[in-house]
Amino acid sequence: MSASKERLERLLERLVQASVLERVVISVAALLAAVLVGGVLVFVSGGIASCRTGLELAGTTFCYNPMQVYYELFLGAIGHPLEGGWSPTNYSLARTLQQTTLLVFAGLSVAVAFRAGLLNIGTQGQLVFGGLATAVTVVYAATIVPGGFIGTIVLIPLGVLAGAVVGGLYGALPGVLKAYADANEVITTIMLNFVATGVTSTMLSQWFQDPNSTNPRTERIPEYAEIPTVPYVGFGGSANFSLLALGFAVALMVGIAWLFARTSFGYELRTSGTQPAAAAYGGVDEKRMTVASMTLSGALGGVAGAFWVLMVHGSWLENVPSIGFDGIAVSVLAGNNPIGVGAAAFLFGVLDSGGNSIGTSTDVPPELVGILTGLIILFVAMPEFFRMFGRRFVDLETTRPARADGGDADAAAETGGDTDE
């Protein structure tokens, strides 16, 4: 074995076995490194831009101030709290929390599949189908359900349920193909994203297009069917964000963490992802677990689509943003930890809202803002990516095969090697 290969294996092993505190320190260091590199990039880019005023240095005018850019990126995302007249319910913070809420659902969708040892690249397609199902269900149900408060408490859960069911069924499809036809779930989920876009577009044009709109969209759901804001302490309706939605996302995040840690289903799901041979020895039905985990993953993607309709737009639009794809990066950044998904989603929300603030307060072009935010995501996510990558190759001495039927885990460990052969 070459010296370089040994060093690489030791590095991967060190990353895999890093404690939670060490991983937090690595992420913070990566964020600081990204800020430093991004600041240099912004400053140098300002040297080739045209402007009337800027920093004169060695006969060159540097147009962009990196400090101002980062000020807008991080503090602009929450409404400039250091300036006078700041309100905790300002529009910028609402946009940040709106994106955080949607990305929690999408990140959880990807994380569930990852924890089961599957790569669900199809959250975007499940979100698209789930959102359309929510809009259509609520619009048609509103014709028979009374309005007002009764309509709110009936139509919102009904819409979320419709999105979850349809998203779950669409997620189950690559799960079935994986379990019973040995189809690669990465390829099938990527292809199903394109299928979802094409099929929903056709369904919209044929049956669900709003006749009163020239834009490709469904009819608007009734106002009382949108997720309500919290009176007095919440954000205004124009912000398209509700603290109730964020509260539901946090509750779901905790619920998924509890599912992983405290239930037999979560135990089987985790074991299938980390120790498939030991899981099979312990009685876990691999095919059933594959379909079940992909169904749950798809349902969470469908919920993301439901909240996109019920909280943000009030109807389903053909041009669905790439929330599902962003969920992949959120899950990787969080190390597939359901609680970590919340923190990662908030970072993405800050970058989205802060990028918008840079665009309105500085002359920095949006392309450079995109590179800057992408650089931060890349730097922060790469350690967790290599850690996940390393788990596939590093032999952890502390790993113990376990029985899913409640049998003796240590006994399983002693015989696990024979079983694998």
mmCIF file with all atom_site columns, C-alpha atoms in Angstrom, residues 137-316:
data_model
loop_
_atom_site.group_PDB
_atom_site.id
_atom_site.type_symbol
_atom_site.label_atom_id
_atom_site.label_alt_id
_atom_site.label_comp_id
_atom_site.label_asym_id
_atom_site.label_entity_id
_atom_site.label_seq_id
_atom_site.pdbx_PDB_ins_code
_atom_site.Cartn_x
_atom_site.Cartn_y
_atom_site.Cartn_z
_atom_site.occupancy
_atom_site.B_iso_or_equiv
_atom_site.pdbx_formal_charge
_atom_site.auth_seq_id
_atom_site.auth_comp_id
_atom_site.auth_asym_id
_atom_site.auth_atom_id
_atom_site.pdbx_PDB_model_num
ATOM 1   C CA . THR A 1 137 ? -57.589 18.564  -4.125  1.00 0.00 ? 137 THR A CA 1
ATOM 2   C CA . VAL A 1 138 ? -58.166 21.800  -2.234  1.00 0.00 ? 138 VAL A CA 1
ATOM 3   C CA . VAL A 1 139 ? -59.740 23.591  -5.198  1.00 0.00 ? 139 VAL A CA 1
ATOM 4   C CA . TYR A 1 140 ? -62.240 20.778  -5.805  1.00 0.00 ? 140 TYR A CA 1
ATOM 5   C CA . ALA A 1 141 ? -62.880 20.056  -2.111  1.00 0.00 ? 141 ALA A CA 1
ATOM 6   C CA . ALA A 1 142 ? -63.595 23.736  -1.482  1.00 0.00 ? 142 ALA A CA 1
ATOM 7   C CA . THR A 1 143 ? -66.760 23.421  -3.599  1.00 0.00 ? 143 THR A CA 1
ATOM 8   C CA . ILE A 1 144 ? -68.323 21.033  -1.053  1.00 0.00 ? 144 ILE A CA 1
ATOM 9   C CA . VAL A 1 145 ? -66.679 22.103  2.215   1.00 0.00 ? 145 VAL A CA 1
ATOM 10  C CA . PRO A 1 146 ? -68.083 25.133  4.096   1.00 0.00 ? 146 PRO A CA 1
ATOM 11  C CA . GLY A 1 147 ? -65.868 28.212  4.164   1.00 0.00 ? 147 GLY A CA 1
ATOM 12  C CA . GLY A 1 148 ? -64.470 30.114  7.113   1.00 0.00 ? 148 GLY A CA 1
ATOM 13  C CA . PHE A 1 149 ? -62.914 28.397  10.104  1.00 0.00 ? 149 PHE A CA 1
ATOM 14  C CA . ILE A 1 150 ? -64.345 24.975  9.224   1.00 0.00 ? 150 ILE A CA 1
ATOM 15  C CA . GLY A 1 151 ? -62.873 25.236  5.749   1.00 0.00 ? 151 GLY A CA 1
ATOM 16  C CA . THR A 1 152 ? -59.474 26.117  7.205   1.00 0.00 ? 152 THR A CA 1
ATOM 17  C CA . ILE A 1 153 ? -59.277 23.162  9.596   1.00 0.00 ? 153 ILE A CA 1
ATOM 18  C CA . VAL A 1 154 ? -60.557 20.740  6.942   1.00 0.00 ? 154 VAL A CA 1
ATOM 19  C CA . LEU A 1 155 ? -58.889 21.884  3.732   1.00 0.00 ? 155 LEU A CA 1
ATOM 20  C CA . ILE A 1 156 ? -55.338 22.518  5.020   1.00 0.00 ? 156 ILE A CA 1
ATOM 21  C CA . PRO A 1 157 ? -54.850 19.020  6.536   1.00 0.00 ? 157 PRO A CA 1
ATOM 22  C CA . LEU A 1 158 ? -56.601 17.532  3.487   1.00 0.00 ? 158 LEU A CA 1
ATOM 23  C CA . GLY A 1 159 ? -54.228 19.368  1.143   1.00 0.00 ? 159 GLY A CA 1
ATOM 24  C CA . VAL A 1 160 ? -51.128 18.319  3.096   1.00 0.00 ? 160 VAL A CA 1
ATOM 25  C CA . LEU A 1 161 ? -52.406 14.727  3.182   1.00 0.00 ? 161 LEU A CA 1
ATOM 26  C CA . ALA A 1 162 ? -53.001 14.739  -0.579  1.00 0.00 ? 162 ALA A CA 1
ATOM 27  C CA . GLY A 1 163 ? -49.480 16.019  -1.204  1.00 0.00 ? 163 GLY A CA 1
ATOM 28  C CA . ALA A 1 164 ? -47.964 13.418  1.122   1.00 0.00 ? 164 ALA A CA 1
ATOM 29  C CA . VAL A 1 165 ? -49.913 10.515  -0.404  1.00 0.00 ? 165 VAL A CA 1
ATOM 30  C CA . VAL A 1 166 ? -49.181 11.399  -4.019  1.00 0.00 ? 166 VAL A CA 1
ATOM 31  C CA . GLY A 1 167 ? -45.537 12.244  -3.250  1.00 0.00 ? 167 GLY A CA 1
ATOM 32  C CA . GLY A 1 168 ? -45.223 8.971   -1.326  1.00 0.00 ? 168 GLY A CA 1
ATOM 33  C CA . LEU A 1 169 ? -46.673 6.928   -4.181  1.00 0.00 ? 169 LEU A CA 1
ATOM 34  C CA . TYR A 1 170 ? -44.332 8.617   -6.647  1.00 0.00 ? 170 TYR A CA 1
ATOM 35  C CA . GLY A 1 171 ? -41.407 7.933   -4.293  1.00 0.00 ? 171 GLY A CA 1
ATOM 36  C CA . ALA A 1 172 ? -42.462 4.294   -3.923  1.00 0.00 ? 172 ALA A CA 1
ATOM 37  C CA . LEU A 1 173 ? -42.060 3.765   -7.678  1.00 0.00 ? 173 LEU A CA 1
ATOM 38  C CA . PRO A 1 174 ? -38.211 3.892   -7.723  1.00 0.00 ? 174 PRO A CA 1
ATOM 39  C CA . GLY A 1 175 ? -38.286 1.933   -4.461  1.00 0.00 ? 175 GLY A CA 1
ATOM 40  C CA . VAL A 1 176 ? -40.195 -0.920  -6.123  1.00 0.00 ? 176 VAL A CA 1
ATOM 41  C CA . LEU A 1 177 ? -37.912 -0.804  -9.154  1.00 0.00 ? 177 LEU A CA 1
ATOM 42  C CA . LYS A 1 178 ? -34.887 -0.957  -6.852  1.00 0.00 ? 178 LYS A CA 1
ATOM 43  C CA . ALA A 1 179 ? -36.244 -3.785  -4.688  1.00 0.00 ? 179 ALA A CA 1
ATOM 44  C CA . TYR A 1 180 ? -37.717 -6.073  -7.323  1.00 0.00 ? 180 TYR A CA 1
ATOM 45  C CA . ALA A 1 181 ? -35.887 -5.186  -10.547 1.00 0.00 ? 181 ALA A CA 1
ATOM 46  C CA . ASP A 1 182 ? -32.511 -4.145  -9.124  1.00 0.00 ? 182 ASP A CA 1
ATOM 47  C CA . ALA A 1 183 ? -32.788 -0.801  -10.927 1.00 0.00 ? 183 ALA A CA 1
ATOM 48  C CA . ASN A 1 184 ? -30.312 1.848   -9.806  1.00 0.00 ? 184 ASN A CA 1
ATOM 49  C CA . GLU A 1 185 ? -32.314 4.330   -7.742  1.00 0.00 ? 185 GLU A CA 1
ATOM 50  C CA . VAL A 1 186 ? -30.057 7.239   -8.719  1.00 0.00 ? 186 VAL A CA 1
ATOM 51  C CA . ILE A 1 187 ? -30.843 6.811   -12.400 1.00 0.00 ? 187 ILE A CA 1
ATOM 52  C CA . THR A 1 188 ? -34.545 6.103   -11.918 1.00 0.00 ? 188 THR A CA 1
ATOM 53  C CA . THR A 1 189 ? -35.128 9.054   -9.586  1.00 0.00 ? 189 THR A CA 1
ATOM 54  C CA . ILE A 1 190 ? -33.291 11.429  -11.922 1.00 0.00 ? 190 ILE A CA 1
ATOM 55  C CA . MET A 1 191 ? -35.386 10.226  -14.859 1.00 0.00 ? 191 MET A CA 1
ATOM 56  C CA . LEU A 1 192 ? -38.590 10.456  -12.820 1.00 0.00 ? 192 LEU A CA 1
ATOM 57  C CA . ASN A 1 193 ? -37.864 14.132  -12.185 1.00 0.00 ? 193 ASN A CA 1
ATOM 58  C CA . PHE A 1 194 ? -38.162 14.773  -15.914 1.00 0.00 ? 194 PHE A CA 1
ATOM 59  C CA . VAL A 1 195 ? -41.238 12.545  -16.122 1.00 0.00 ? 195 VAL A CA 1
ATOM 60  C CA . ALA A 1 196 ? -42.893 14.519  -13.306 1.00 0.00 ? 196 ALA A CA 1
ATOM 61  C CA . THR A 1 197 ? -42.236 17.823  -15.047 1.00 0.00 ? 197 THR A CA 1
ATOM 62  C CA . GLY A 1 198 ? -43.649 16.617  -18.353 1.00 0.00 ? 198 GLY A CA 1
ATOM 63  C CA . VAL A 1 199 ? -46.677 14.792  -16.961 1.00 0.00 ? 199 VAL A CA 1
ATOM 64  C CA . THR A 1 200 ? -47.761 17.591  -14.608 1.00 0.00 ? 200 THR A CA 1
ATOM 65  C CA . SER A 1 201 ? -47.366 20.144  -17.390 1.00 0.00 ? 201 SER A CA 1
ATOM 66  C CA . THR A 1 202 ? -49.630 18.047  -19.620 1.00 0.00 ? 202 THR A CA 1
ATOM 67  C CA . MET A 1 203 ? -52.165 17.501  -16.837 1.00 0.00 ? 203 MET A CA 1
ATOM 68  C CA . LEU A 1 204 ? -52.244 21.237  -16.169 1.00 0.00 ? 204 LEU A CA 1
ATOM 69  C CA . SER A 1 205 ? -52.838 22.195  -19.771 1.00 0.00 ? 205 SER A CA 1
ATOM 70  C CA . GLN A 1 206 ? -55.471 19.492  -20.318 1.00 0.00 ? 206 GLN A CA 1
ATOM 71  C CA . TRP A 1 207 ? -57.536 19.643  -17.109 1.00 0.00 ? 207 TRP A CA 1
ATOM 72  C CA . PHE A 1 208 ? -56.407 22.014  -14.378 1.00 0.00 ? 208 PHE A CA 1
ATOM 73  C CA . GLN A 1 209 ? -55.413 25.309  -16.061 1.00 0.00 ? 209 GLN A CA 1
ATOM 74  C CA . ASP A 1 210 ? -56.979 28.401  -14.481 1.00 0.00 ? 210 ASP A CA 1
ATOM 75  C CA . PRO A 1 211 ? -59.285 29.728  -17.256 1.00 0.00 ? 211 PRO A CA 1
ATOM 76  C CA . ASN A 1 212 ? -58.936 33.263  -15.903 1.00 0.00 ? 212 ASN A CA 1
ATOM 77  C CA . SER A 1 213 ? -55.132 33.346  -16.109 1.00 0.00 ? 213 SER A CA 1
ATOM 78  C CA . THR A 1 214 ? -52.762 33.429  -19.053 1.00 0.00 ? 214 THR A CA 1
ATOM 79  C CA . ASN A 1 215 ? -49.975 32.022  -16.867 1.00 0.00 ? 215 ASN A CA 1
ATOM 80  C CA . PRO A 1 216 ? -49.583 28.233  -16.561 1.00 0.00 ? 216 PRO A CA 1
ATOM 81  C CA . ARG A 1 217 ? -51.134 27.732  -13.136 1.00 0.00 ? 217 ARG A CA 1
ATOM 82  C CA . THR A 1 218 ? -54.069 26.071  -11.403 1.00 0.00 ? 218 THR A CA 1
ATOM 83  C CA . GLU A 1 219 ? -56.992 27.983  -9.981  1.00 0.00 ? 219 GLU A CA 1
ATOM 84  C CA . ARG A 1 220 ? -56.222 29.757  -6.734  1.00 0.00 ? 220 ARG A CA 1
ATOM 85  C CA . ILE A 1 221 ? -57.270 27.968  -3.578  1.00 0.00 ? 221 ILE A CA 1
ATOM 86  C CA . PRO A 1 222 ? -59.667 29.914  -1.309  1.00 0.00 ? 222 PRO A CA 1
ATOM 87  C CA . GLU A 1 223 ? -57.964 32.382  1.003   1.00 0.00 ? 223 GLU A CA 1
ATOM 88  C CA . TYR A 1 224 ? -59.274 30.546  4.065   1.00 0.00 ? 224 TYR A CA 1
ATOM 89  C CA . ALA A 1 225 ? -57.501 27.375  2.826   1.00 0.00 ? 225 ALA A CA 1
ATOM 90  C CA . GLU A 1 226 ? -54.063 29.031  2.962   1.00 0.00 ? 226 GLU A CA 1
ATOM 91  C CA . ILE A 1 227 ? -51.958 28.448  6.062   1.00 0.00 ? 227 ILE A CA 1
ATOM 92  C CA . PRO A 1 228 ? -52.928 31.315  8.397   1.00 0.00 ? 228 PRO A CA 1
ATOM 93  C CA . THR A 1 229 ? -50.525 33.694  10.071  1.00 0.00 ? 229 THR A CA 1
ATOM 94  C CA . VAL A 1 230 ? -50.299 34.016  13.852  1.00 0.00 ? 230 VAL A CA 1
ATOM 95  C CA . PRO A 1 231 ? -52.129 37.168  15.019  1.00 0.00 ? 231 PRO A CA 1
ATOM 96  C CA . TYR A 1 232 ? -50.093 39.935  16.709  1.00 0.00 ? 232 TYR A CA 1
ATOM 97  C CA . VAL A 1 233 ? -46.776 38.045  16.970  1.00 0.00 ? 233 VAL A CA 1
ATOM 98  C CA . GLY A 1 234 ? -46.627 36.574  13.460  1.00 0.00 ? 234 GLY A CA 1
ATOM 99  C CA . PHE A 1 235 ? -45.670 37.940  10.068  1.00 0.00 ? 235 PHE A CA 1
ATOM 100 C CA . GLY A 1 236 ? -48.135 39.713  7.804   1.00 0.00 ? 236 GLY A CA 1
ATOM 101 C CA . GLY A 1 237 ? -49.961 37.923  5.033   1.00 0.00 ? 237 GLY A CA 1
ATOM 102 C CA . SER A 1 238 ? -47.939 39.707  2.335   1.00 0.00 ? 238 SER A CA 1
ATOM 103 C CA . ALA A 1 239 ? -44.772 37.917  3.543   1.00 0.00 ? 239 ALA A CA 1
ATOM 104 C CA . ASN A 1 240 ? -46.128 34.509  2.408   1.00 0.00 ? 240 ASN A CA 1
ATOM 105 C CA . PHE A 1 241 ? -44.801 32.925  5.563   1.00 0.00 ? 241 PHE A CA 1
ATOM 106 C CA . SER A 1 242 ? -46.495 31.509  8.624   1.00 0.00 ? 242 SER A CA 1
ATOM 107 C CA . LEU A 1 243 ? -44.964 30.620  11.975  1.00 0.00 ? 243 LEU A CA 1
ATOM 108 C CA . LEU A 1 244 ? -47.478 27.755  12.124  1.00 0.00 ? 244 LEU A CA 1
ATOM 109 C CA . ALA A 1 245 ? -45.815 26.212  9.065   1.00 0.00 ? 245 ALA A CA 1
ATOM 110 C CA . LEU A 1 246 ? -42.384 26.600  10.620  1.00 0.00 ? 246 LEU A CA 1
ATOM 111 C CA . GLY A 1 247 ? -43.682 25.057  13.848  1.00 0.00 ? 247 GLY A CA 1
ATOM 112 C CA . PHE A 1 248 ? -45.018 22.073  11.883  1.00 0.00 ? 248 PHE A CA 1
ATOM 113 C CA . ALA A 1 249 ? -41.635 21.694  10.142  1.00 0.00 ? 249 ALA A CA 1
ATOM 114 C CA . VAL A 1 250 ? -39.813 21.682  13.484  1.00 0.00 ? 250 VAL A CA 1
ATOM 115 C CA . ALA A 1 251 ? -42.288 19.161  14.916  1.00 0.00 ? 251 ALA A CA 1
ATOM 116 C CA . LEU A 1 252 ? -41.815 16.922  11.880  1.00 0.00 ? 252 LEU A CA 1
ATOM 117 C CA . MET A 1 253 ? -38.045 17.246  12.237  1.00 0.00 ? 253 MET A CA 1
ATOM 118 C CA . VAL A 1 254 ? -38.230 16.083  15.859  1.00 0.00 ? 254 VAL A CA 1
ATOM 119 C CA . GLY A 1 255 ? -40.681 13.354  14.876  1.00 0.00 ? 255 GLY A CA 1
ATOM 120 C CA . ILE A 1 256 ? -38.327 11.927  12.247  1.00 0.00 ? 256 ILE A CA 1
ATOM 121 C CA . ALA A 1 257 ? -35.442 12.024  14.743  1.00 0.00 ? 257 ALA A CA 1
ATOM 122 C CA . TRP A 1 258 ? -37.634 10.127  17.211  1.00 0.00 ? 258 TRP A CA 1
ATOM 123 C CA . LEU A 1 259 ? -38.591 7.676   14.453  1.00 0.00 ? 259 LEU A CA 1
ATOM 124 C CA . PHE A 1 260 ? -34.917 6.951   13.787  1.00 0.00 ? 260 PHE A CA 1
ATOM 125 C CA . ALA A 1 261 ? -33.929 6.649   17.431  1.00 0.00 ? 261 ALA A CA 1
ATOM 126 C CA . ARG A 1 262 ? -36.911 5.106   19.223  1.00 0.00 ? 262 ARG A CA 1
ATOM 127 C CA . THR A 1 263 ? -38.863 2.867   16.844  1.00 0.00 ? 263 THR A CA 1
ATOM 128 C CA . SER A 1 264 ? -38.221 -0.556  15.381  1.00 0.00 ? 264 SER A CA 1
ATOM 129 C CA . PHE A 1 265 ? -38.890 0.850   11.892  1.00 0.00 ? 265 PHE A CA 1
ATOM 130 C CA . GLY A 1 266 ? -36.230 3.492   12.387  1.00 0.00 ? 266 GLY A CA 1
ATOM 131 C CA . TYR A 1 267 ? -33.837 0.900   13.755  1.00 0.00 ? 267 TYR A CA 1
ATOM 132 C CA . GLU A 1 268 ? -34.352 -1.349  10.745  1.00 0.00 ? 268 GLU A CA 1
ATOM 133 C CA . LEU A 1 269 ? -34.012 1.627   8.399   1.00 0.00 ? 269 LEU A CA 1
ATOM 134 C CA . ARG A 1 270 ? -30.711 2.735   9.948   1.00 0.00 ? 270 ARG A CA 1
ATOM 135 C CA . THR A 1 271 ? -29.346 -0.789  10.090  1.00 0.00 ? 271 THR A CA 1
ATOM 136 C CA . SER A 1 272 ? -30.250 -1.406  6.449   1.00 0.00 ? 272 SER A CA 1
ATOM 137 C CA . GLY A 1 273 ? -28.277 1.684   5.517   1.00 0.00 ? 273 GLY A CA 1
ATOM 138 C CA . THR A 1 274 ? -25.172 1.069   7.614   1.00 0.00 ? 274 THR A CA 1
ATOM 139 C CA . GLN A 1 275 ? -25.036 -2.725  7.964   1.00 0.00 ? 275 GLN A CA 1
ATOM 140 C CA . PRO A 1 276 ? -27.117 -4.351  5.223   1.00 0.00 ? 276 PRO A CA 1
ATOM 141 C CA . ALA A 1 277 ? -25.609 -7.806  5.770   1.00 0.00 ? 277 ALA A CA 1
ATOM 142 C CA . ALA A 1 278 ? -26.231 -7.686  9.510   1.00 0.00 ? 278 ALA A CA 1
ATOM 143 C CA . ALA A 1 279 ? -29.739 -6.314  8.920   1.00 0.00 ? 279 ALA A CA 1
ATOM 144 C CA . ALA A 1 280 ? -30.547 -9.229  6.636   1.00 0.00 ? 280 ALA A CA 1
ATOM 145 C CA . TYR A 1 281 ? -29.142 -11.652 9.219   1.00 0.00 ? 281 TYR A CA 1
ATOM 146 C CA . GLY A 1 282 ? -31.323 -10.021 11.873  1.00 0.00 ? 282 GLY A CA 1
ATOM 147 C CA . GLY A 1 283 ? -34.491 -10.639 9.884   1.00 0.00 ? 283 GLY A CA 1
ATOM 148 C CA . VAL A 1 284 ? -34.969 -7.296  8.164   1.00 0.00 ? 284 VAL A CA 1
ATOM 149 C CA . ASP A 1 285 ? -36.825 -7.657  4.867   1.00 0.00 ? 285 ASP A CA 1
ATOM 150 C CA . GLU A 1 286 ? -34.530 -5.668  2.592   1.00 0.00 ? 286 GLU A CA 1
ATOM 151 C CA . LYS A 1 287 ? -37.057 -5.252  -0.211  1.00 0.00 ? 287 LYS A CA 1
ATOM 152 C CA . ARG A 1 288 ? -39.838 -4.126  2.096   1.00 0.00 ? 288 ARG A CA 1
ATOM 153 C CA . MET A 1 289 ? -37.510 -1.672  3.796   1.00 0.00 ? 289 MET A CA 1
ATOM 154 C CA . THR A 1 290 ? -36.364 -0.257  0.445   1.00 0.00 ? 290 THR A CA 1
ATOM 155 C CA . VAL A 1 291 ? -39.928 0.410   -0.679  1.00 0.00 ? 291 VAL A CA 1
ATOM 156 C CA . ALA A 1 292 ? -40.998 1.752   2.729   1.00 0.00 ? 292 ALA A CA 1
ATOM 157 C CA . SER A 1 293 ? -38.080 4.157   3.092   1.00 0.00 ? 293 SER A CA 1
ATOM 158 C CA . MET A 1 294 ? -38.503 5.518   -0.442  1.00 0.00 ? 294 MET A CA 1
ATOM 159 C CA . THR A 1 295 ? -42.234 5.916   0.167   1.00 0.00 ? 295 THR A CA 1
ATOM 160 C CA . LEU A 1 296 ? -41.603 7.897   3.352   1.00 0.00 ? 296 LEU A CA 1
ATOM 161 C CA . SER A 1 297 ? -38.972 9.952   1.573   1.00 0.00 ? 297 SER A CA 1
ATOM 162 C CA . GLY A 1 298 ? -41.381 10.710  -1.270  1.00 0.00 ? 298 GLY A CA 1
ATOM 163 C CA . ALA A 1 299 ? -44.155 11.623  1.176   1.00 0.00 ? 299 ALA A CA 1
ATOM 164 C CA . LEU A 1 300 ? -41.909 14.233  2.798   1.00 0.00 ? 300 LEU A CA 1
ATOM 165 C CA . GLY A 1 301 ? -41.103 15.612  -0.642  1.00 0.00 ? 301 GLY A CA 1
ATOM 166 C CA . GLY A 1 302 ? -44.848 15.797  -1.334  1.00 0.00 ? 302 GLY A CA 1
ATOM 167 C CA . VAL A 1 303 ? -45.352 17.702  1.929   1.00 0.00 ? 303 VAL A CA 1
ATOM 168 C CA . ALA A 1 304 ? -42.776 20.241  0.748   1.00 0.00 ? 304 ALA A CA 1
ATOM 169 C CA . GLY A 1 305 ? -44.842 20.727  -2.397  1.00 0.00 ? 305 GLY A CA 1
ATOM 170 C CA . ALA A 1 306 ? -48.024 21.058  -0.333  1.00 0.00 ? 306 ALA A CA 1
ATOM 171 C CA . PHE A 1 307 ? -46.557 23.853  1.793   1.00 0.00 ? 307 PHE A CA 1
ATOM 172 C CA . TRP A 1 308 ? -45.197 25.572  -1.295  1.00 0.00 ? 308 TRP A CA 1
ATOM 173 C CA . VAL A 1 309 ? -48.792 25.781  -2.528  1.00 0.00 ? 309 VAL A CA 1
ATOM 174 C CA . LEU A 1 310 ? -50.624 26.404  0.753   1.00 0.00 ? 310 LEU A CA 1
ATOM 175 C CA . MET A 1 311 ? -48.174 28.933  2.231   1.00 0.00 ? 311 MET A CA 1
ATOM 176 C CA . VAL A 1 312 ? -46.312 30.636  -0.610  1.00 0.00 ? 312 VAL A CA 1
ATOM 177 C CA . HIS A 1 313 ? -48.376 30.906  -3.812  1.00 0.00 ? 313 HIS A CA 1
ATOM 178 C CA . GLY A 1 314 ? -51.944 29.787  -3.112  1.00 0.00 ? 314 GLY A CA 1
ATOM 179 C CA . SER A 1 315 ? -51.882 27.824  -6.378  1.00 0.00 ? 315 SER A CA 1
ATOM 180 C CA . TRP A 1 316 ? -49.650 25.426  -8.269  1.00 0.00 ? 316 TRP A CA 1
#
